[in-house]
XYZ file of N, CA, C and O in Angstrom:
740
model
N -0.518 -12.113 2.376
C -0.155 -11.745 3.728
C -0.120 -13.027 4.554
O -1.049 -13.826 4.675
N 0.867 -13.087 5.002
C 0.934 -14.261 6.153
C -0.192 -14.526 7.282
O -0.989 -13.636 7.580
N -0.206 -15.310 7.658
C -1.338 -15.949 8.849
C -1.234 -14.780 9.798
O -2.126 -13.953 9.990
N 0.000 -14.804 10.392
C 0.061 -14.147 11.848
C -0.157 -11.942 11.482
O -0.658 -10.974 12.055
N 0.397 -12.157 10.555
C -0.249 -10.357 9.607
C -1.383 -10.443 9.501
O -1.828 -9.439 10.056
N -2.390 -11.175 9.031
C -3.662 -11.381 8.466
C -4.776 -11.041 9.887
O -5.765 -10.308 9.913
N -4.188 -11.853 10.950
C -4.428 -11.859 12.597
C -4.585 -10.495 13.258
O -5.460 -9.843 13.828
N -3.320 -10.386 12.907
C -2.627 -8.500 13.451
C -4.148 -7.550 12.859
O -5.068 -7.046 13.503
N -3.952 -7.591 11.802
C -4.516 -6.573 10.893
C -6.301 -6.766 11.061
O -6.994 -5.778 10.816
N -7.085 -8.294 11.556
C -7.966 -8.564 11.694
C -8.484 -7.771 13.111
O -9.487 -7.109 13.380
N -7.455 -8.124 13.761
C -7.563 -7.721 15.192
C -8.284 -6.154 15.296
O -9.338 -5.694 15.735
N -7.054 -5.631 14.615
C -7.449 -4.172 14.885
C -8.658 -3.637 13.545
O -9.519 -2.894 14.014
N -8.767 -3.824 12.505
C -9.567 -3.982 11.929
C -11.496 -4.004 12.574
O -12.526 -3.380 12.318
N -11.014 -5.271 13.614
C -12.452 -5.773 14.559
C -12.863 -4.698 16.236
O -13.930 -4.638 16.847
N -11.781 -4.132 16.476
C -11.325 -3.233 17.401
C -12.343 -2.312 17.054
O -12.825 -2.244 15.923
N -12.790 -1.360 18.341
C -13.564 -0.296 18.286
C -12.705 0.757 18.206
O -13.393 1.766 18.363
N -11.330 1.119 18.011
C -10.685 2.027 17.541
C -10.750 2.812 16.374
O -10.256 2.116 15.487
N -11.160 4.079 15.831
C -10.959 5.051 14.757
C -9.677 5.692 14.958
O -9.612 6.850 14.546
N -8.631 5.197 15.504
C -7.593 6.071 15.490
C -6.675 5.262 14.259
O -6.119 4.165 14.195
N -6.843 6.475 13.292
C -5.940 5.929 11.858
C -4.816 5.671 12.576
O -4.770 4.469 12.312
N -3.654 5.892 13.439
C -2.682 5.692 13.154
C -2.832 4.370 13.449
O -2.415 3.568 12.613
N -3.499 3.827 14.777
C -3.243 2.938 15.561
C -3.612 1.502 14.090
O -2.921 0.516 13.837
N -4.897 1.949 13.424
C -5.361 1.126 12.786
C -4.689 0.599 11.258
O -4.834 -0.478 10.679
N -3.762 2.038 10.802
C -2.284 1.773 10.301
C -0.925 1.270 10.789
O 0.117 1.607 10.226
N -0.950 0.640 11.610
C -0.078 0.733 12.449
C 1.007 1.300 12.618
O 2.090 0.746 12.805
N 0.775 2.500 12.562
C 1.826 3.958 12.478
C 2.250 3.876 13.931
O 3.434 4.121 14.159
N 1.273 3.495 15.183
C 1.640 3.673 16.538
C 2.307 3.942 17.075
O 2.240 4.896 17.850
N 3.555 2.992 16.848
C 4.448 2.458 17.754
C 5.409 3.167 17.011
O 6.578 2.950 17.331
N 5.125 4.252 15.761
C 6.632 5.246 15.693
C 6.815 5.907 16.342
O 5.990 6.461 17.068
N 8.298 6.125 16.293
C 8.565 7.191 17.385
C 8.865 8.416 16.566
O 9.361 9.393 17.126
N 8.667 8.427 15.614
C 8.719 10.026 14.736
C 7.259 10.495 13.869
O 6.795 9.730 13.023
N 6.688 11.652 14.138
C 5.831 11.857 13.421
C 5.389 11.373 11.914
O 6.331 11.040 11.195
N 4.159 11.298 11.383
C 4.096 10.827 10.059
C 2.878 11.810 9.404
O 1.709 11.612 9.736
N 3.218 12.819 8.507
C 2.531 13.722 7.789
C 1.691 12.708 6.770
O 2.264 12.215 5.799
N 0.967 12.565 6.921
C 0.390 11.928 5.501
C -1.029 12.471 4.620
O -1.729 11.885 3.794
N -1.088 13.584 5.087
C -1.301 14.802 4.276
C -0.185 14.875 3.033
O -0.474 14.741 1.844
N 1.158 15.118 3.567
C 2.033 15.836 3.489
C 2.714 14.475 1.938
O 3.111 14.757 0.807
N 2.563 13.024 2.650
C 2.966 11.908 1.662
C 1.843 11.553 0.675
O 2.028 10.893 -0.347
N 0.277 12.216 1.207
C -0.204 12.435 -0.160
C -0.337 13.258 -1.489
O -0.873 13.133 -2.590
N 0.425 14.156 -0.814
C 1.092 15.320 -1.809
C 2.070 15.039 -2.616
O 2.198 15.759 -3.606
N 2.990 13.943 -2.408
C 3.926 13.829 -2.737
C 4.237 12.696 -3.612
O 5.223 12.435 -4.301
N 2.690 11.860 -3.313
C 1.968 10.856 -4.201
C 1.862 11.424 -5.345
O 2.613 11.234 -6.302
N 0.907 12.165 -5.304
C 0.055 12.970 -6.175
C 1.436 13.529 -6.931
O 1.229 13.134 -8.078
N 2.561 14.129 -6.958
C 3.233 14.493 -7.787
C 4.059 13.347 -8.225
O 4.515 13.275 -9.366
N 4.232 12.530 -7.394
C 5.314 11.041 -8.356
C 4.583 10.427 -9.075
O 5.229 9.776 -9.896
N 3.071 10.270 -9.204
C 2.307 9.945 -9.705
C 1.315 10.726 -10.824
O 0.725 10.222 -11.779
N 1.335 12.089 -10.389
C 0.739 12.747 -11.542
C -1.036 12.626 -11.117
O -1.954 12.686 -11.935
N -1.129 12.504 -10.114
C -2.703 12.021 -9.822
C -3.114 13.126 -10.253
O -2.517 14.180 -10.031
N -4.701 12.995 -11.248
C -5.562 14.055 -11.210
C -6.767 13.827 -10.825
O -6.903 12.622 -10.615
N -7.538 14.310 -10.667
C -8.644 14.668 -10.283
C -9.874 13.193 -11.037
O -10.481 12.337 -10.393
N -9.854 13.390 -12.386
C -10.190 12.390 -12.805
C -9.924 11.105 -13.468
O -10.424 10.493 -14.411
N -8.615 10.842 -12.349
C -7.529 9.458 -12.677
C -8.714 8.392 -11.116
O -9.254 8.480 -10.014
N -8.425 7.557 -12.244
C -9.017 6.379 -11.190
C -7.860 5.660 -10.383
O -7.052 5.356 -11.261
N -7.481 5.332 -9.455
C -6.418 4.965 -8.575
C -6.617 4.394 -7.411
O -7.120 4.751 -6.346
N -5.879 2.952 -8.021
C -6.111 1.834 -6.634
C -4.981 1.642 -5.803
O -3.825 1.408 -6.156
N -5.596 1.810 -4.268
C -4.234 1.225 -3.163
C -4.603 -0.119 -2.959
O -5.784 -0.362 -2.713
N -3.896 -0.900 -3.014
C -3.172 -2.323 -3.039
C -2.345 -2.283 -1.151
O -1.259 -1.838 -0.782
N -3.523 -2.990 -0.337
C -2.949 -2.857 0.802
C -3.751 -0.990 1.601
O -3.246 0.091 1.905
N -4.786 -1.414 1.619
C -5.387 0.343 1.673
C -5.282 0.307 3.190
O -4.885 1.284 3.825
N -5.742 -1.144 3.912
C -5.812 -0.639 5.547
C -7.063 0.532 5.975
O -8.156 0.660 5.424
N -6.500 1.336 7.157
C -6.985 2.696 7.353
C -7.549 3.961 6.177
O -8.362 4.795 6.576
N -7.128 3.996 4.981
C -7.050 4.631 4.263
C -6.183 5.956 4.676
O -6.667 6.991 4.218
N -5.200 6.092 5.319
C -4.384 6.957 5.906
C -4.056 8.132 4.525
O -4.396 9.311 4.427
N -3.410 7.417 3.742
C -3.032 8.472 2.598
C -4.463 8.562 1.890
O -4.728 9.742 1.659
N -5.269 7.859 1.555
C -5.918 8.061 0.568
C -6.959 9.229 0.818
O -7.348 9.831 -0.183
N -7.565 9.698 2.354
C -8.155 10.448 2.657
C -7.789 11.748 2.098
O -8.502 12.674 1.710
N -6.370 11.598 2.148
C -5.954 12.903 1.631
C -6.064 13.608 -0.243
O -5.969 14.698 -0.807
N -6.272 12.421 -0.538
C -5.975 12.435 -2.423
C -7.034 13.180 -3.125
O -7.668 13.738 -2.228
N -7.408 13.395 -3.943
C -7.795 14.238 -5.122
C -8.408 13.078 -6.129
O -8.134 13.345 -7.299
N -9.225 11.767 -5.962
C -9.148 11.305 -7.393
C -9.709 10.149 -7.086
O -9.691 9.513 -6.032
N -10.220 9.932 -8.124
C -11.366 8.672 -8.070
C -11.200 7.567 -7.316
O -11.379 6.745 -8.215
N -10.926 6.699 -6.037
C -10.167 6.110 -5.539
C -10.782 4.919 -5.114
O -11.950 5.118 -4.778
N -10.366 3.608 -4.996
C -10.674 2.714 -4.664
C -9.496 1.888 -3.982
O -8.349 1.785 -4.416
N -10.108 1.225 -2.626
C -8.825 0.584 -1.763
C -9.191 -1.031 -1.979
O -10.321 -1.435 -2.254
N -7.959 -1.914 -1.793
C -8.105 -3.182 -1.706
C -7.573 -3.965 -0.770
O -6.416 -4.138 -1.154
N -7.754 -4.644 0.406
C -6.817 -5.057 1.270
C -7.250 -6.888 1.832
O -8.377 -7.211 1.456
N -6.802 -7.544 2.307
C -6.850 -8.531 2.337
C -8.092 -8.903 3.683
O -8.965 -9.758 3.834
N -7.564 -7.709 4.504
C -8.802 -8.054 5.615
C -10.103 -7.345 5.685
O -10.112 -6.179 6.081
N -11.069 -7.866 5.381
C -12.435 -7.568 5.680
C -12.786 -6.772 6.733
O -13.511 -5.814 6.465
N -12.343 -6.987 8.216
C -12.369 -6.116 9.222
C -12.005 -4.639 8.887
O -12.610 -3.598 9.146
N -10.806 -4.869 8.216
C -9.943 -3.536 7.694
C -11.070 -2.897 6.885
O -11.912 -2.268 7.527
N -11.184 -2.970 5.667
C -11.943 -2.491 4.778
C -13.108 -2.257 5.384
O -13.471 -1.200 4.869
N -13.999 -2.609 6.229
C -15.352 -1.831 6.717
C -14.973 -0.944 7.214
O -15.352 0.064 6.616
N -14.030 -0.609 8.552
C -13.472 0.164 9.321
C -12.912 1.187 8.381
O -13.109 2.358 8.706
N -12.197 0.941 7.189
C -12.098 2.261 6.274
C -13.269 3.033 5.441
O -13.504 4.179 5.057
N -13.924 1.617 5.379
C -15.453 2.467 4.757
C -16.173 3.376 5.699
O -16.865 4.360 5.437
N -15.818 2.760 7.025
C -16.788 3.487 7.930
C -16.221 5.001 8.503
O -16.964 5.959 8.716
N -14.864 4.999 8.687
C -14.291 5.945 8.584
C -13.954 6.842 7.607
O -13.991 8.009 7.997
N -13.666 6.693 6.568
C -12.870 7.783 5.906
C -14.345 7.567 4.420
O -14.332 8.402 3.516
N -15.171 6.709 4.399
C -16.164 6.989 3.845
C -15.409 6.393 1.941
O -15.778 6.807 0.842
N -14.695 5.708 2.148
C -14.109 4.975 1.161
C -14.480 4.204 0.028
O -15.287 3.387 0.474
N -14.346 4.018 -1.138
C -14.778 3.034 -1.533
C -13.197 1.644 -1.784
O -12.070 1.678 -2.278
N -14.169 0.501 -1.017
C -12.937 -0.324 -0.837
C -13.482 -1.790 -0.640
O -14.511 -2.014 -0.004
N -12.765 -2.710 -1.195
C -13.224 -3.972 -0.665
C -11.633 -5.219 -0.602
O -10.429 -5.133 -0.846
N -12.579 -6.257 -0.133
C -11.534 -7.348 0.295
C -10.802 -8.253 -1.088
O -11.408 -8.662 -2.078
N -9.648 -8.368 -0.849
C -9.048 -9.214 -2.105
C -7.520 -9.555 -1.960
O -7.008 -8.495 -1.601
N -6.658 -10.399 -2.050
C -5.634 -10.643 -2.186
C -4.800 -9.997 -3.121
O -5.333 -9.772 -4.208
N -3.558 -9.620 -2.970
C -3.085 -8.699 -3.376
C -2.138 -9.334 -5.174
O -1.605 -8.684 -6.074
N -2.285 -10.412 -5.028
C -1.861 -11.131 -5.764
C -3.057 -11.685 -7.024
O -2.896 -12.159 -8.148
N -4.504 -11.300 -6.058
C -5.408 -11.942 -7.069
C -6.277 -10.717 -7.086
O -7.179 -10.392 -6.314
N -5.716 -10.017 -8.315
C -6.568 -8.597 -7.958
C -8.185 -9.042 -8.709
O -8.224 -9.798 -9.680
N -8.953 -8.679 -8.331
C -10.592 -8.694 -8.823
C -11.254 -7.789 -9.979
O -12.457 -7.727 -10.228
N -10.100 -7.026 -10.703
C -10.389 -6.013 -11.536
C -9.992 -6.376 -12.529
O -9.021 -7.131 -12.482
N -10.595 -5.981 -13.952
C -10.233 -6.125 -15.363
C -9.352 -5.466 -15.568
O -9.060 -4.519 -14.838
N -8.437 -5.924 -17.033
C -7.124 -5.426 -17.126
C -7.165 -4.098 -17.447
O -8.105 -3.867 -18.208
N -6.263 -2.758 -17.058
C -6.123 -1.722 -17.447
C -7.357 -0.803 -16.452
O -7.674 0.358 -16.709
N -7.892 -1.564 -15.377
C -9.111 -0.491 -15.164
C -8.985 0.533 -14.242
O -9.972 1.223 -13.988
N -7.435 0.830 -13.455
C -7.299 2.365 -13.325
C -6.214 2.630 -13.839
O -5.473 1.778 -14.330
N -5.887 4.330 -13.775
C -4.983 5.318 -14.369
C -3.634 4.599 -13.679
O -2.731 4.013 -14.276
N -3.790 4.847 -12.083
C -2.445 4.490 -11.524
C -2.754 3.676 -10.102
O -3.843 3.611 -9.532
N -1.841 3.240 -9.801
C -1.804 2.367 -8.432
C -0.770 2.609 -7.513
O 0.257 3.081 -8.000
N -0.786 2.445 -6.556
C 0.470 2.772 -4.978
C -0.210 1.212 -4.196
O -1.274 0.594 -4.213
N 0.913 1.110 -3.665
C 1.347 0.333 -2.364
C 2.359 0.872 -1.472
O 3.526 1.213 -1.669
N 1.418 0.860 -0.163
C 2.595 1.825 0.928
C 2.623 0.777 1.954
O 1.794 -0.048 2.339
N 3.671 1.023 2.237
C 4.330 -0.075 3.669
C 3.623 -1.371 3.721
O 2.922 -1.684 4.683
N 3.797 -2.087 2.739
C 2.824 -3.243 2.680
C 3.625 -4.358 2.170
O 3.232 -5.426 2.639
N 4.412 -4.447 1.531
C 5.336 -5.858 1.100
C 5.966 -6.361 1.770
O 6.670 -7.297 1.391
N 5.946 -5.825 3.321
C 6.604 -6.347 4.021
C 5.869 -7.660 4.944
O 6.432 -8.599 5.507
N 4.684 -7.391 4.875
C 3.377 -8.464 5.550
C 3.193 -9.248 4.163
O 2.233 -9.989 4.377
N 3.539 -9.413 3.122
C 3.562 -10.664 2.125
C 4.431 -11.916 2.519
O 5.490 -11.853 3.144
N 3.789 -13.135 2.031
C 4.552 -14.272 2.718
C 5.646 -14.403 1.941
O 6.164 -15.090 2.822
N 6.436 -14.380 1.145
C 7.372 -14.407 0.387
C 7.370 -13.902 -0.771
O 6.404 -13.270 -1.197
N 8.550 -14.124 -1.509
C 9.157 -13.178 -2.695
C 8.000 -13.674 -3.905
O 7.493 -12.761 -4.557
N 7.684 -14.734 -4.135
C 7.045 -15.612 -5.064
C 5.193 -14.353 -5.121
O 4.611 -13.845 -6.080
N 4.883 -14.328 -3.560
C 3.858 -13.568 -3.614
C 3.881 -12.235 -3.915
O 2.844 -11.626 -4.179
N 4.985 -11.707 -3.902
C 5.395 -10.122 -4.110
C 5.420 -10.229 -5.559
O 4.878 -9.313 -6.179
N 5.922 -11.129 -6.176
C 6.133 -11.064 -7.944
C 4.610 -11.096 -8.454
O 4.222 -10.615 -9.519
N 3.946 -11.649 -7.651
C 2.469 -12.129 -8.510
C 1.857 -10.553 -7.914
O 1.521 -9.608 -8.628
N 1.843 -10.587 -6.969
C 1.384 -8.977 -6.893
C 1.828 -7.525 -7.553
O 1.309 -6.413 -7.647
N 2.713 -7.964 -7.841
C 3.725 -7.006 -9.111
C 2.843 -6.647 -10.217
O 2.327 -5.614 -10.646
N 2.875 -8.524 -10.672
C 2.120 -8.915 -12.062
C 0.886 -8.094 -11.921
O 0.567 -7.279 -12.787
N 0.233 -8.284 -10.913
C -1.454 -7.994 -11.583
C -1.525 -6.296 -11.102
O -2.520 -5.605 -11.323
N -0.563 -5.901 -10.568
C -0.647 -4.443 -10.524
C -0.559 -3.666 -11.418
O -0.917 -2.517 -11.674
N 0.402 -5.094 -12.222
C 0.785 -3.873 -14.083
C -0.431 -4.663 -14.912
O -0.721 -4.069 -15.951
N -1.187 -5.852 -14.675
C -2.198 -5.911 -15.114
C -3.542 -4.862 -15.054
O -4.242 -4.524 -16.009
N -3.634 -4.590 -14.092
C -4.574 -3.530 -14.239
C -4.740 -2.223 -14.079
O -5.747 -1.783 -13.523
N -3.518 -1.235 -14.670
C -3.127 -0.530 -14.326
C -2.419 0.279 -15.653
O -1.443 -0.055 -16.326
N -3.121 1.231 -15.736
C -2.634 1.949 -17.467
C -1.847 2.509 -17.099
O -1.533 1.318 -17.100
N -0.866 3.313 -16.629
C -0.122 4.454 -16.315
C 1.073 4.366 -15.625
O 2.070 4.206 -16.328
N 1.265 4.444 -14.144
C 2.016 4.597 -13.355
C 1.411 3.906 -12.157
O 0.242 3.968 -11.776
N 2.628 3.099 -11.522
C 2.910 2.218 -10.117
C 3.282 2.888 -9.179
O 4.107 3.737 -9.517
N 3.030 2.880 -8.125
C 4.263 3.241 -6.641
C 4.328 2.467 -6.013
O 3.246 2.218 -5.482
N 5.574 1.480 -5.561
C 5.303 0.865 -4.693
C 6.570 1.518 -3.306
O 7.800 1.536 -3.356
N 5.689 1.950 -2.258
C 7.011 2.644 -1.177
C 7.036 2.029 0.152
O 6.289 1.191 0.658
N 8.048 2.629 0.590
C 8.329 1.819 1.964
C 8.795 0.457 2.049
O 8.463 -0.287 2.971
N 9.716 0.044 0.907
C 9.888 -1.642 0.678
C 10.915 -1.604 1.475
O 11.886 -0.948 1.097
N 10.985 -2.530 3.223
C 12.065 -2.756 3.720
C 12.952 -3.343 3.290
O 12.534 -4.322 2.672
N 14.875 -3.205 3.280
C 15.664 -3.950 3.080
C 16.401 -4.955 4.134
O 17.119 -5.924 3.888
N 15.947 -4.349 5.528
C 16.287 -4.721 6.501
C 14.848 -4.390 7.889
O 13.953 -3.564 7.708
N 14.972 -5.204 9.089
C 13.592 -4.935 9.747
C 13.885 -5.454 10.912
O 14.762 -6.317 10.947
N 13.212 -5.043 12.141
C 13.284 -6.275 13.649
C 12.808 -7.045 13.848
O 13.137 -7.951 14.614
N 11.766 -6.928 13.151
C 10.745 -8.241 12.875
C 11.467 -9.150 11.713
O 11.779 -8.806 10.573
N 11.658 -10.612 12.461
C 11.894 -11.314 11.636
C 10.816 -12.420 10.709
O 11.019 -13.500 10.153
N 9.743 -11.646 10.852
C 8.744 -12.422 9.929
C 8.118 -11.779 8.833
O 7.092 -12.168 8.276
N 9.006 -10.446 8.461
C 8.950 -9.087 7.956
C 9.212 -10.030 5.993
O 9.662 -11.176 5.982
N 9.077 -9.760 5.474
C 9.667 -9.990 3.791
C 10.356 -9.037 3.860
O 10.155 -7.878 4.223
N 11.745 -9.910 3.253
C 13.099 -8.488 2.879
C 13.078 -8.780 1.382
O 12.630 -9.768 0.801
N 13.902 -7.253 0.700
C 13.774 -6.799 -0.363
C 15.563 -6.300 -0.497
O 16.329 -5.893 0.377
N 15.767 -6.532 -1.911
C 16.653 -5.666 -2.496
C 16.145 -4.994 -3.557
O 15.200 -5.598 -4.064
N 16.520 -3.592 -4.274
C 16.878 -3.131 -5.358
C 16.120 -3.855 -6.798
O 15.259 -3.691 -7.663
N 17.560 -5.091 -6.100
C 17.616 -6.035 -8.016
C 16.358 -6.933 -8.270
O 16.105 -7.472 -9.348
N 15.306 -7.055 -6.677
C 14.449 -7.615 -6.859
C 13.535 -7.221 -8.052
O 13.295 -7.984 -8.987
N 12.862 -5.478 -7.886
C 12.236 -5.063 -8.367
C 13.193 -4.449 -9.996
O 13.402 -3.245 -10.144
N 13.507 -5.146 -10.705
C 14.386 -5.145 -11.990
C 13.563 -4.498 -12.991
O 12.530 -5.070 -13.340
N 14.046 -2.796 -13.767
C 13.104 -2.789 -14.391
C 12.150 -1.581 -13.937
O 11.501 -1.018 -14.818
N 12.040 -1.179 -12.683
C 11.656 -0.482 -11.895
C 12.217 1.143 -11.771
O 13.308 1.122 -12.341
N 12.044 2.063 -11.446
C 13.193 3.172 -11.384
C 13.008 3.744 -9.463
O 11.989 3.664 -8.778
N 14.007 4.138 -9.165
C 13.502 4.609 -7.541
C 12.868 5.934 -7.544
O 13.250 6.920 -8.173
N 11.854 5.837 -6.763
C 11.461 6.814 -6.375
C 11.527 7.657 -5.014
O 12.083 7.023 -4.118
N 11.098 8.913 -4.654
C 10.945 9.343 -3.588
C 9.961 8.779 -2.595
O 8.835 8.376 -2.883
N 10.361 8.789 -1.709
C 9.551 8.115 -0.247
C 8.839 8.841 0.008
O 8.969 9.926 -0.558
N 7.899 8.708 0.812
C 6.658 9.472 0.824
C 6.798 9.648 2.404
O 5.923 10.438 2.759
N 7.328 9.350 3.157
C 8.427 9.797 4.567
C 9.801 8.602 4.442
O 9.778 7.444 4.024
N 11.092 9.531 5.057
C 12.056 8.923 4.491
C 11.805 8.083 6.188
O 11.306 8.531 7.221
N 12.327 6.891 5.907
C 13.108 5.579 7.003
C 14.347 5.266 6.111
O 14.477 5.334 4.889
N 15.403 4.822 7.304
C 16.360 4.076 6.958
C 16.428 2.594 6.688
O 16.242 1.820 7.626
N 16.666 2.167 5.550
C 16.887 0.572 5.540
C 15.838 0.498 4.528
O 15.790 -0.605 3.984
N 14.910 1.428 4.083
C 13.633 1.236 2.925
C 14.138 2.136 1.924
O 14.913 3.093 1.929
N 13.118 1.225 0.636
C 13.184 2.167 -0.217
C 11.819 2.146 -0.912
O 10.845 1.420 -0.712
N 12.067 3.409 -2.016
C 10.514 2.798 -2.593
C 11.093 3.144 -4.359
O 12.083 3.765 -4.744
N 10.009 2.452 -5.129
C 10.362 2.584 -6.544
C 8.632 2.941 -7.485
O 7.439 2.931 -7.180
N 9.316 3.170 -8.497
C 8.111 3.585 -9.684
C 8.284 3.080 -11.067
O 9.316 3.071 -11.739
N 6.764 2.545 -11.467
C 7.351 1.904 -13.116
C 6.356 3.039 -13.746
O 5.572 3.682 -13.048
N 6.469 3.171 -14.920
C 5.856 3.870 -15.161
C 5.492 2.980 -17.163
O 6.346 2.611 -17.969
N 4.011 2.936 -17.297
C 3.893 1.804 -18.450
C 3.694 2.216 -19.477
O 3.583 1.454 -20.438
């Protein structure tokens, strides 16, 4: 995650706010976001069960994960973040770069990343975060919400052919200009 993301995310992270959206930064949409509704929808592109172990890569708030069914553990780059999800949603989660995951190879069922490749500093860091996602990870990937286009120009853009190899998947709320995909190992 870039300096000025790392900042953003510290900020509110350090903030006396419990409002998931604000602390996802869902805020500033102007259309509702079910995420009840996109953890349901996890859970079937993914096959989550009950006793699948499953890491978010980029957990934040724990917005979706509150909702899930299954052994769960979050990972996110800011420390602020991760207490504030422990303290809220009662999580188990800690701090780590998304590129340098802290887990032995194969040690959950499946993994997701939601709206998060877009706060990576470049393409080089998105590939290494790729890598160690299929490093530790027996089963099935999600990665959703990958912008192709954004207003923020300090956003990481994405095509398709980036993720080579990949198959698309369903979005877990549709936006225009994103997509999301699934490997399955």
């Amino acid at each position: 995650m870039n300096d000025q993301w790392g900042a953003v995310w510290d900020r509110k992270g350090n903030s006396d706010s419990e409002d998931r959206l604000f602390l996802g930064g869902f805020d500033q949409l102007d259309f509702p976001v079910d995420f009840e509704a996109a953890a349901k929808t996890l859970t079937r592109i993914l096959a989550i069960k009950p006793e699948d172990r499953v890491l978010e890569v980029g957990c934040a708030a724990g917005l979706i994960a509150r909702h899930l069914d299954c052994r769960y553990i979050g990972v996110d780059k800011s420390e602020p973040m991760i207490k504030k999800n422990i303290a809220i949603n009662k999580n188990s989660a800690c701090a780590c770069e998304a590129d340098d995951l802290i887990f032995k190879d194969k040690t959950f069922d499946k993994s997701y990343v939601f709206t998060v490749f877009q706060y990576f500093p470049d393409l080089d860091y998105a590939r290494r975060a790729m890598e160690e996602l299929i490093r530790v990870t027996k089963k099935s990937i999600y990665i959703g919400d990958i912008p192709k286009e954004s207003h923020d120009s300090s956003h990481c853009l994405y095509t398709e052919e980036f993720f080579a190899g990949w198959e698309p998947a369903p979005a877990l709320y549709p936006r225009e200009n994103r997509f999301s995909i699934v490997k399955h190992l």
